[in-house]
CSV table of C-alpha atoms in Angstrom, one decimal:
chain,number,residue,atom,x,y,z
A,1,MET,CA,-25.1,42.7,-57.1
A,2,ILE,CA,-23.5,45.7,-55.1
A,3,HIS,CA,-25.6,48.5,-56.7
A,4,GLY,CA,-28.6,46.6,-58.2
A,5,GLY,CA,-27.3,46.8,-62.0
A,6,GLY,CA,-24.9,46.7,-64.5
A,7,PHE,CA,-24.8,48.7,-67.5
A,8,ALA,CA,-22.5,49.3,-70.5
A,9,LYS,CA,-22.6,51.3,-73.7
A,10,VAL,CA,-21.8,49.6,-77.1
A,11,VAL,CA,-19.4,51.4,-78.9
A,12,ARG,CA,-20.2,51.0,-83.1
A,13,ALA,CA,-18.2,51.3,-86.2
A,14,SER,CA,-19.6,53.9,-89.1
A,15,ASP,CA,-21.5,50.7,-90.4
A,16,GLY,CA,-22.9,49.5,-87.6
A,17,ARG,CA,-20.7,47.1,-86.5
A,18,PRO,CA,-20.4,46.6,-82.8
A,19,LEU,CA,-16.6,47.2,-81.7
A,20,GLU,CA,-16.7,47.3,-78.1
A,21,LEU,CA,-18.1,47.4,-74.8
A,22,ILE,CA,-17.8,50.6,-72.3
A,23,ARG,CA,-18.8,50.3,-68.9
A,24,LEU,CA,-21.3,52.7,-66.8
A,25,LYS,CA,-21.7,53.2,-62.9
A,26,PRO,CA,-25.4,52.7,-62.3
A,27,GLY,CA,-25.8,55.7,-60.6
A,28,THR,CA,-25.4,57.5,-64.0
A,29,VAL,CA,-27.7,55.4,-65.6
A,30,SER,CA,-31.6,56.0,-65.3
A,31,ILE,CA,-34.1,54.3,-66.8
A,32,TYR,CA,-38.1,55.1,-68.3
A,33,GLU,CA,-39.8,52.4,-68.9
A,34,ASP,CA,-43.9,53.0,-70.0
A,35,SER,CA,-45.6,49.8,-69.3
A,36,LEU,CA,-48.9,50.7,-70.7
A,37,ALA,CA,-47.6,51.7,-74.2
A,38,ASP,CA,-45.5,47.9,-74.0
A,39,LEU,CA,-42.7,50.1,-75.4
A,40,PRO,CA,-39.2,48.8,-75.0
A,41,PRO,CA,-37.3,50.7,-72.4
A,42,ILE,CA,-35.0,54.2,-72.4
A,43,TYR,CA,-31.8,54.8,-70.9
A,44,ARG,CA,-30.5,58.1,-70.3
A,45,VAL,CA,-27.3,58.5,-69.4
A,46,THR,CA,-25.7,61.3,-67.7
A,47,GLU,CA,-21.7,62.5,-69.2
A,48,ALA,CA,-19.4,65.0,-69.1
A,49,GLY,CA,-21.5,67.0,-71.8
A,50,GLY,CA,-25.2,66.4,-70.1
A,51,THR,CA,-27.8,64.1,-71.0
A,52,VAL,CA,-27.9,61.6,-73.7
A,53,ASP,CA,-30.9,58.9,-74.6
A,54,TYR,CA,-30.0,55.6,-75.8
A,55,PRO,CA,-32.8,52.9,-77.0
A,56,HIS,CA,-32.4,49.4,-75.2
A,57,THR,CA,-30.6,48.2,-78.2
A,58,GLU,CA,-27.4,50.6,-77.5
A,59,ILE,CA,-27.0,49.7,-73.8
A,60,LEU,CA,-26.4,46.1,-72.4
A,61,ASP,CA,-28.2,46.2,-69.2
A,62,ILE,CA,-27.9,43.4,-66.5
A,63,ARG,CA,-30.3,43.8,-63.6
A,64,PRO,CA,-30.5,41.9,-60.5
A,65,PHE,CA,-33.5,39.8,-59.5
A,66,GLY,CA,-35.8,42.1,-57.8
A,67,SER,CA,-35.9,45.8,-57.9
A,68,ARG,CA,-33.0,46.2,-55.2
A,69,SER,CA,-29.6,44.7,-54.6
A,70,PRO,CA,-28.4,41.5,-52.5
A,71,VAL,CA,-26.2,43.6,-51.2
A,72,SER,CA,-29.2,46.2,-49.7
A,73,LEU,CA,-31.0,43.2,-49.0
A,74,GLY,CA,-29.0,41.7,-46.8
A,75,LYS,CA,-27.4,44.4,-45.5
A,76,GLU,CA,-28.5,43.8,-41.8
A,77,ALA,CA,-27.1,40.1,-42.1
A,78,ILE,CA,-24.2,41.5,-43.7
A,79,GLY,CA,-23.4,43.9,-40.8
A,80,LEU,CA,-24.7,41.3,-38.3
A,81,SER,CA,-21.5,39.1,-39.3
A,82,ALA,CA,-19.4,41.9,-39.5
A,83,VAL,CA,-20.5,42.9,-35.6
A,84,LEU,CA,-20.2,38.8,-34.7
A,85,GLU,CA,-16.5,39.0,-36.0
A,86,GLN,CA,-15.3,42.0,-34.2
A,87,HIS,CA,-16.9,40.5,-31.3
A,88,GLY,CA,-15.0,37.0,-31.4
A,89,ALA,CA,-11.3,38.9,-32.4
A,90,ASN,CA,-11.8,41.4,-29.2
A,91,LEU,CA,-12.8,38.2,-26.8
A,92,PHE,CA,-9.9,36.2,-27.7
A,93,LYS,CA,-7.7,39.1,-27.9
A,94,GLY,CA,-8.0,38.9,-24.3
A,95,GLY,CA,-7.7,35.2,-23.8
A,96,ALA,CA,-11.1,34.3,-24.2
A,97,ARG,CA,-11.3,35.4,-20.7
A,98,PRO,CA,-15.5,37.4,-20.0
A,99,PRO,CA,-15.2,40.9,-18.1
A,100,ALA,CA,-14.3,40.5,-14.2
A,101,VAL,CA,-15.1,42.1,-10.8
A,102,LEU,CA,-13.3,43.4,-8.1
A,103,SER,CA,-14.9,43.1,-4.8
A,104,ARG,CA,-13.4,43.8,-1.2
A,105,ASP,CA,-15.4,42.6,1.8
A,106,LYS,CA,-14.4,45.6,3.7
A,107,ALA,CA,-14.9,49.4,3.4
A,108,ILE,CA,-12.2,51.4,1.2
A,109,PRO,CA,-9.8,53.3,4.3
A,110,SER,CA,-11.5,56.9,4.3
A,111,ASP,CA,-8.3,58.0,4.1
A,112,PRO,CA,-8.1,59.5,0.7
A,113,ALA,CA,-4.1,58.8,0.4
A,114,VAL,CA,-4.3,55.2,1.6
A,115,GLY,CA,-7.6,54.2,-0.7
A,116,GLU,CA,-6.2,56.2,-3.4
A,117,GLN,CA,-2.8,53.8,-3.1
A,118,SER,CA,-4.9,50.6,-2.1
A,119,LEU,CA,-6.4,51.3,-5.9
A,120,LYS,CA,-3.2,52.4,-8.0
A,121,THR,CA,-1.7,49.2,-6.4
A,122,LEU,CA,-4.2,47.4,-7.6
A,123,LYS,CA,-4.7,48.3,-11.1
A,124,SER,CA,-1.5,48.0,-11.3
A,125,ARG,CA,-1.1,44.2,-10.9
A,126,PHE,CA,-4.2,43.8,-12.9
A,127,GLN,CA,-3.0,45.3,-16.1
A,128,ALA,CA,0.2,43.3,-15.2
A,129,ALA,CA,-1.6,40.1,-15.2
A,130,GLN,CA,-3.5,41.1,-18.1
A,131,SER,CA,-1.2,41.9,-20.4
A,132,ASP,CA,1.0,38.7,-19.5
A,133,GLY,CA,-2.6,36.7,-20.4
A,134,PHE,CA,-2.9,35.7,-16.8
A,135,LYS,CA,-0.2,33.4,-17.4
A,136,VAL,CA,0.6,33.9,-13.7
A,137,PRO,CA,-2.1,34.2,-10.7
A,138,LEU,CA,-3.5,37.6,-9.8
A,139,ILE,CA,-1.8,38.2,-5.9
A,140,LEU,CA,-4.5,40.3,-4.2
A,141,ASP,CA,-4.2,41.7,-0.8
A,142,ASP,CA,-6.0,43.6,1.9
A,143,GLY,CA,-9.4,42.0,1.6
A,144,TRP,CA,-9.7,42.2,-2.4
A,145,GLY,CA,-11.3,39.5,-4.4
A,146,TYR,CA,-11.5,38.6,-8.0
A,147,ASN,CA,-14.8,37.5,-9.0
A,148,GLN,CA,-15.0,35.8,-12.7
A,149,MET,CA,-18.4,36.3,-15.0
A,150,ALA,CA,-19.6,33.5,-16.9
A,151,LEU,CA,-19.5,33.8,-20.6
A,152,THR,CA,-22.8,34.5,-21.9
A,153,SER,CA,-25.0,32.6,-24.4
A,154,THR,CA,-23.7,34.6,-27.5
A,155,ASP,CA,-20.2,33.8,-26.5
A,156,ALA,CA,-20.8,30.3,-25.9
A,157,GLN,CA,-22.5,29.7,-29.1
A,158,PHE,CA,-20.1,31.9,-31.1
A,159,LEU,CA,-19.3,29.3,-33.3
A,160,GLU,CA,-23.0,28.4,-34.1
A,161,ASN,CA,-23.9,31.9,-34.9
A,162,ARG,CA,-21.0,32.2,-37.2
A,163,THR,CA,-21.8,28.8,-39.1
A,164,PHE,CA,-25.6,30.8,-39.7
A,165,GLN,CA,-24.4,33.8,-40.5
A,166,ILE,CA,-22.5,31.9,-43.8
A,167,ALA,CA,-25.9,30.1,-44.8
A,168,ASP,CA,-28.0,33.8,-44.1
A,169,ILE,CA,-25.1,35.5,-46.6
A,170,ALA,CA,-24.9,32.7,-48.7
A,171,ARG,CA,-28.8,32.5,-48.9
A,172,ILE,CA,-28.8,36.5,-50.1
A,173,PHE,CA,-27.1,35.9,-53.0
A,174,GLY,CA,-28.5,32.6,-54.0
A,175,VAL,CA,-25.2,30.6,-53.6
A,176,PRO,CA,-25.0,26.9,-51.8
A,177,PRO,CA,-23.2,27.3,-48.5
A,178,HIS,CA,-20.8,25.1,-49.5
A,179,MET,CA,-19.2,27.1,-52.0
A,180,LEU,CA,-18.4,29.2,-49.1
A,181,PHE,CA,-16.8,26.7,-47.2
A,182,GLU,CA,-19.5,26.0,-44.9
A,183,LEU,CA,-19.4,21.8,-45.3
A,184,SER,CA,-21.1,20.9,-41.9
A,185,ARG,CA,-23.5,19.3,-43.8
A,186,ALA,CA,-21.7,18.2,-47.0
A,187,THR,CA,-20.5,14.2,-47.9
A,188,TRP,CA,-19.2,13.0,-50.6
A,189,SER,CA,-22.6,11.4,-51.7
A,190,ASN,CA,-24.3,14.8,-52.0
A,191,SER,CA,-21.5,17.1,-53.2
A,192,GLU,CA,-21.8,15.9,-57.0
A,193,GLU,CA,-25.6,16.9,-56.2
A,194,MET,CA,-24.7,20.4,-54.5
A,195,ALA,CA,-22.4,21.2,-57.7
A,196,ARG,CA,-25.8,20.4,-60.0
A,197,SER,CA,-27.6,22.4,-57.7
A,198,PHE,CA,-25.3,25.5,-57.8
A,199,LEU,CA,-25.0,25.5,-61.5
A,200,GLN,CA,-28.6,24.7,-62.1
A,201,LEU,CA,-30.1,27.5,-59.3
A,202,CYS,CA,-27.4,30.2,-59.4
A,203,LEU,CA,-25.1,30.8,-62.3
A,204,ARG,CA,-27.7,29.4,-64.6
A,205,PRO,CA,-30.7,32.3,-64.1
A,206,TRP,CA,-27.5,34.6,-64.8
A,207,LEU,CA,-25.7,32.8,-67.6
A,208,ASP,CA,-29.2,33.7,-69.4
A,209,ARG,CA,-29.5,37.3,-68.7
A,210,TRP,CA,-26.0,37.7,-69.6
A,211,GLN,CA,-27.0,35.7,-73.3
A,212,ASP,CA,-30.1,37.8,-73.7
A,213,ALA,CA,-28.5,40.8,-72.8
A,214,TYR,CA,-25.8,40.3,-75.3
A,215,ALA,CA,-27.9,38.7,-78.0
A,216,THR,CA,-30.5,41.9,-77.6
A,217,VAL,CA,-27.4,44.7,-78.2
A,218,LEU,CA,-24.7,42.9,-80.0
A,219,LEU,CA,-26.9,41.5,-82.7
A,220,SER,CA,-29.2,42.7,-85.4
A,221,GLU,CA,-33.2,41.4,-85.7
A,222,ASP,CA,-31.5,39.2,-88.6
A,223,GLU,CA,-28.6,38.3,-87.0
A,224,GLN,CA,-30.6,37.2,-83.6
A,225,ASP,CA,-32.7,34.2,-86.2
A,226,GLU,CA,-29.4,32.5,-87.1
A,227,TYR,CA,-27.2,33.6,-84.6
A,228,SER,CA,-26.8,33.3,-80.1
A,229,PHE,CA,-24.7,33.5,-77.6
A,230,GLU,CA,-24.1,30.8,-75.2
A,231,PHE,CA,-21.7,30.0,-72.3
A,232,VAL,CA,-19.6,26.9,-72.3
A,233,ILE,CA,-20.2,25.2,-69.4
A,234,ASP,CA,-18.8,21.9,-69.6
A,235,ASP,CA,-16.2,22.1,-67.0
A,236,LEU,CA,-18.3,22.9,-64.7
A,237,GLN,CA,-20.7,19.9,-65.7
A,238,ARG,CA,-18.0,17.3,-65.5
A,239,ALA,CA,-18.9,16.1,-62.6
A,240,ASP,CA,-22.0,15.1,-64.1
A,241,THR,CA,-21.0,13.6,-67.5
A,242,ALA,CA,-22.2,10.3,-66.9
A,243,THR,CA,-25.4,11.1,-65.9
A,244,ARG,CA,-26.1,13.4,-68.8
A,245,THR,CA,-24.3,10.7,-71.3
A,246,ASP,CA,-26.9,8.1,-69.9
A,247,SER,CA,-29.6,10.5,-70.1
A,248,PHE,CA,-29.2,11.8,-73.7
A,249,GLY,CA,-28.5,7.7,-74.2
A,250,LYS,CA,-32.0,7.2,-73.5
A,251,LEU,CA,-33.1,10.1,-75.3
A,252,VAL,CA,-31.7,8.9,-78.8
A,253,ALA,CA,-32.7,5.5,-78.0
A,254,SER,CA,-36.6,6.6,-77.3
A,255,ARG,CA,-36.5,8.3,-80.7
A,256,ILE,CA,-37.1,11.8,-78.8
A,257,MET,CA,-33.7,13.2,-79.9
A,258,THR,CA,-31.5,13.1,-83.0
A,259,PRO,CA,-28.3,12.6,-82.5
A,260,ASN,CA,-27.3,15.9,-83.1
A,261,GLU,CA,-29.6,17.4,-81.2
A,262,ALA,CA,-28.0,15.7,-78.0
A,263,ARG,CA,-24.6,16.3,-79.4
A,264,ALA,CA,-25.2,20.2,-79.9
A,265,ALA,CA,-26.7,19.8,-76.2
A,266,MET,CA,-23.2,19.0,-75.4
A,267,ASN,CA,-21.3,21.7,-77.8
A,268,MET,CA,-20.0,19.1,-80.2
A,269,PRO,CA,-20.4,19.5,-84.2
A,270,PRO,CA,-23.0,17.2,-86.1
A,271,LEU,CA,-22.1,14.2,-87.8
A,272,PRO,CA,-23.2,13.5,-91.3
A,273,GLY,CA,-26.4,11.4,-91.2
A,274,GLY,CA,-27.0,12.4,-87.8
A,275,ASP,CA,-30.5,14.2,-87.9
A,276,GLU,CA,-32.4,11.2,-88.7
A,277,LEU,CA,-34.6,9.4,-85.7
A,278,ALA,CA,-33.0,6.1,-85.3
A,279,ASN,CA,-32.5,3.9,-82.7
A,280,PRO,CA,-28.5,3.2,-82.3
A,281,TYR,CA,-29.0,-0.3,-80.6
A,282,THR,CA,-30.8,-1.7,-83.1
A,283,SER,CA,-30.5,-2.4,-86.7
A,284,VAL,CA,-32.9,-3.5,-89.3
A,285,SER,CA,-32.3,-6.1,-91.6
A,286,GLY,CA,-34.2,-6.7,-95.3
A,287,PRO,CA,-36.8,-9.4,-95.8
A,288,LYS,CA,-35.5,-12.7,-95.9
A,289,THR,CA,-36.1,-14.3,-99.6
A,290,ILE,CA,-35.4,-18.4,-100.5
A,291,PRO,CA,-33.9,-18.3,-104.0
A,292,ASP,CA,-36.0,-20.0,-106.2
A,293,ASN,CA,-33.8,-22.8,-108.0
A,294,LYS,CA,-36.3,-24.6,-109.9
A,295,ASP,CA,-35.4,-23.9,-113.7
A,296,ASP,CA,-31.3,-24.3,-112.6
A,297,PRO,CA,-30.3,-27.9,-112.5
A,298,SER,CA,-27.2,-27.0,-111.0
A,299,GLU,CA,-29.0,-26.3,-108.0
A,300,ARG,CA,-31.4,-29.1,-107.9
A,301,PRO,CA,-30.5,-31.5,-105.0
A,302,ASP,CA,-28.5,-34.4,-105.8
A,303,THR,CA,-31.1,-37.8,-105.1
A,304,ASP,CA,-28.4,-40.5,-106.9
A,305,GLY,CA,-30.9,-41.5,-109.4
A,306,GLN,CA,-33.7,-42.4,-107.3
A,307,PRO,CA,-36.9,-41.1,-108.3
A,308,ALA,CA,-38.3,-38.3,-106.6
């Protein structure tokens, strides 16, 4: 997020099994790719003893979407937010009062001593009133007047600007604003949809990258055919359980998925007989047959001696 990439070196045992991942500083890693030859990248790591080249199967590589980090792309928006925050702190520190102008309806006395004393008295009175938060009236004499300046449009729209900056920074990282507690447009009816959007549009692309990167460096080519990595996100999808259950139920009933495929999608173990495409809401019975009782006198209807 900050440096534009994350790297880790795989430490292996003598038999090649991965033991641990050691994080590498992004500034110490250089990537060399030959797009014409269509070959895997080579990672050159600067270490204490010099530089070492590693194949792509030995370096865990998590890159952001694009060639630059989100912080680098949004540095101006982040800086503007910091300036607005400092401006608001300074504004409210002074009682949310904008600057004022002190004016005099007559000229300052020509005598320097008298004029200096008048300014000194005015300054001390103004500073005393300002330190007290202007809780007491400011008494001016000798023709001095106090003219309060109006708030600028930026000051008047301070909250709107702050709200916009939250949305702007959230946009940089692909995070919905409500995840940063900007709930001006959130309602009870769309909260579940926003949570689903956060999972699918923000987290899911990153989780897929982590899963692919882990499989590349921690599994051999043969193991990749049998095993895979997957983040368990059931807790994040718990609010959408009813929708997912209804969707999987319809897919199984329509014979598009088997019950075990639906269970695998929900991170549940398979069941015996769950690999058959069958509708669980219907049952198929065998053909009805009428028993043949012509040769069994005990099964013939009683006619009470009357001719048939």
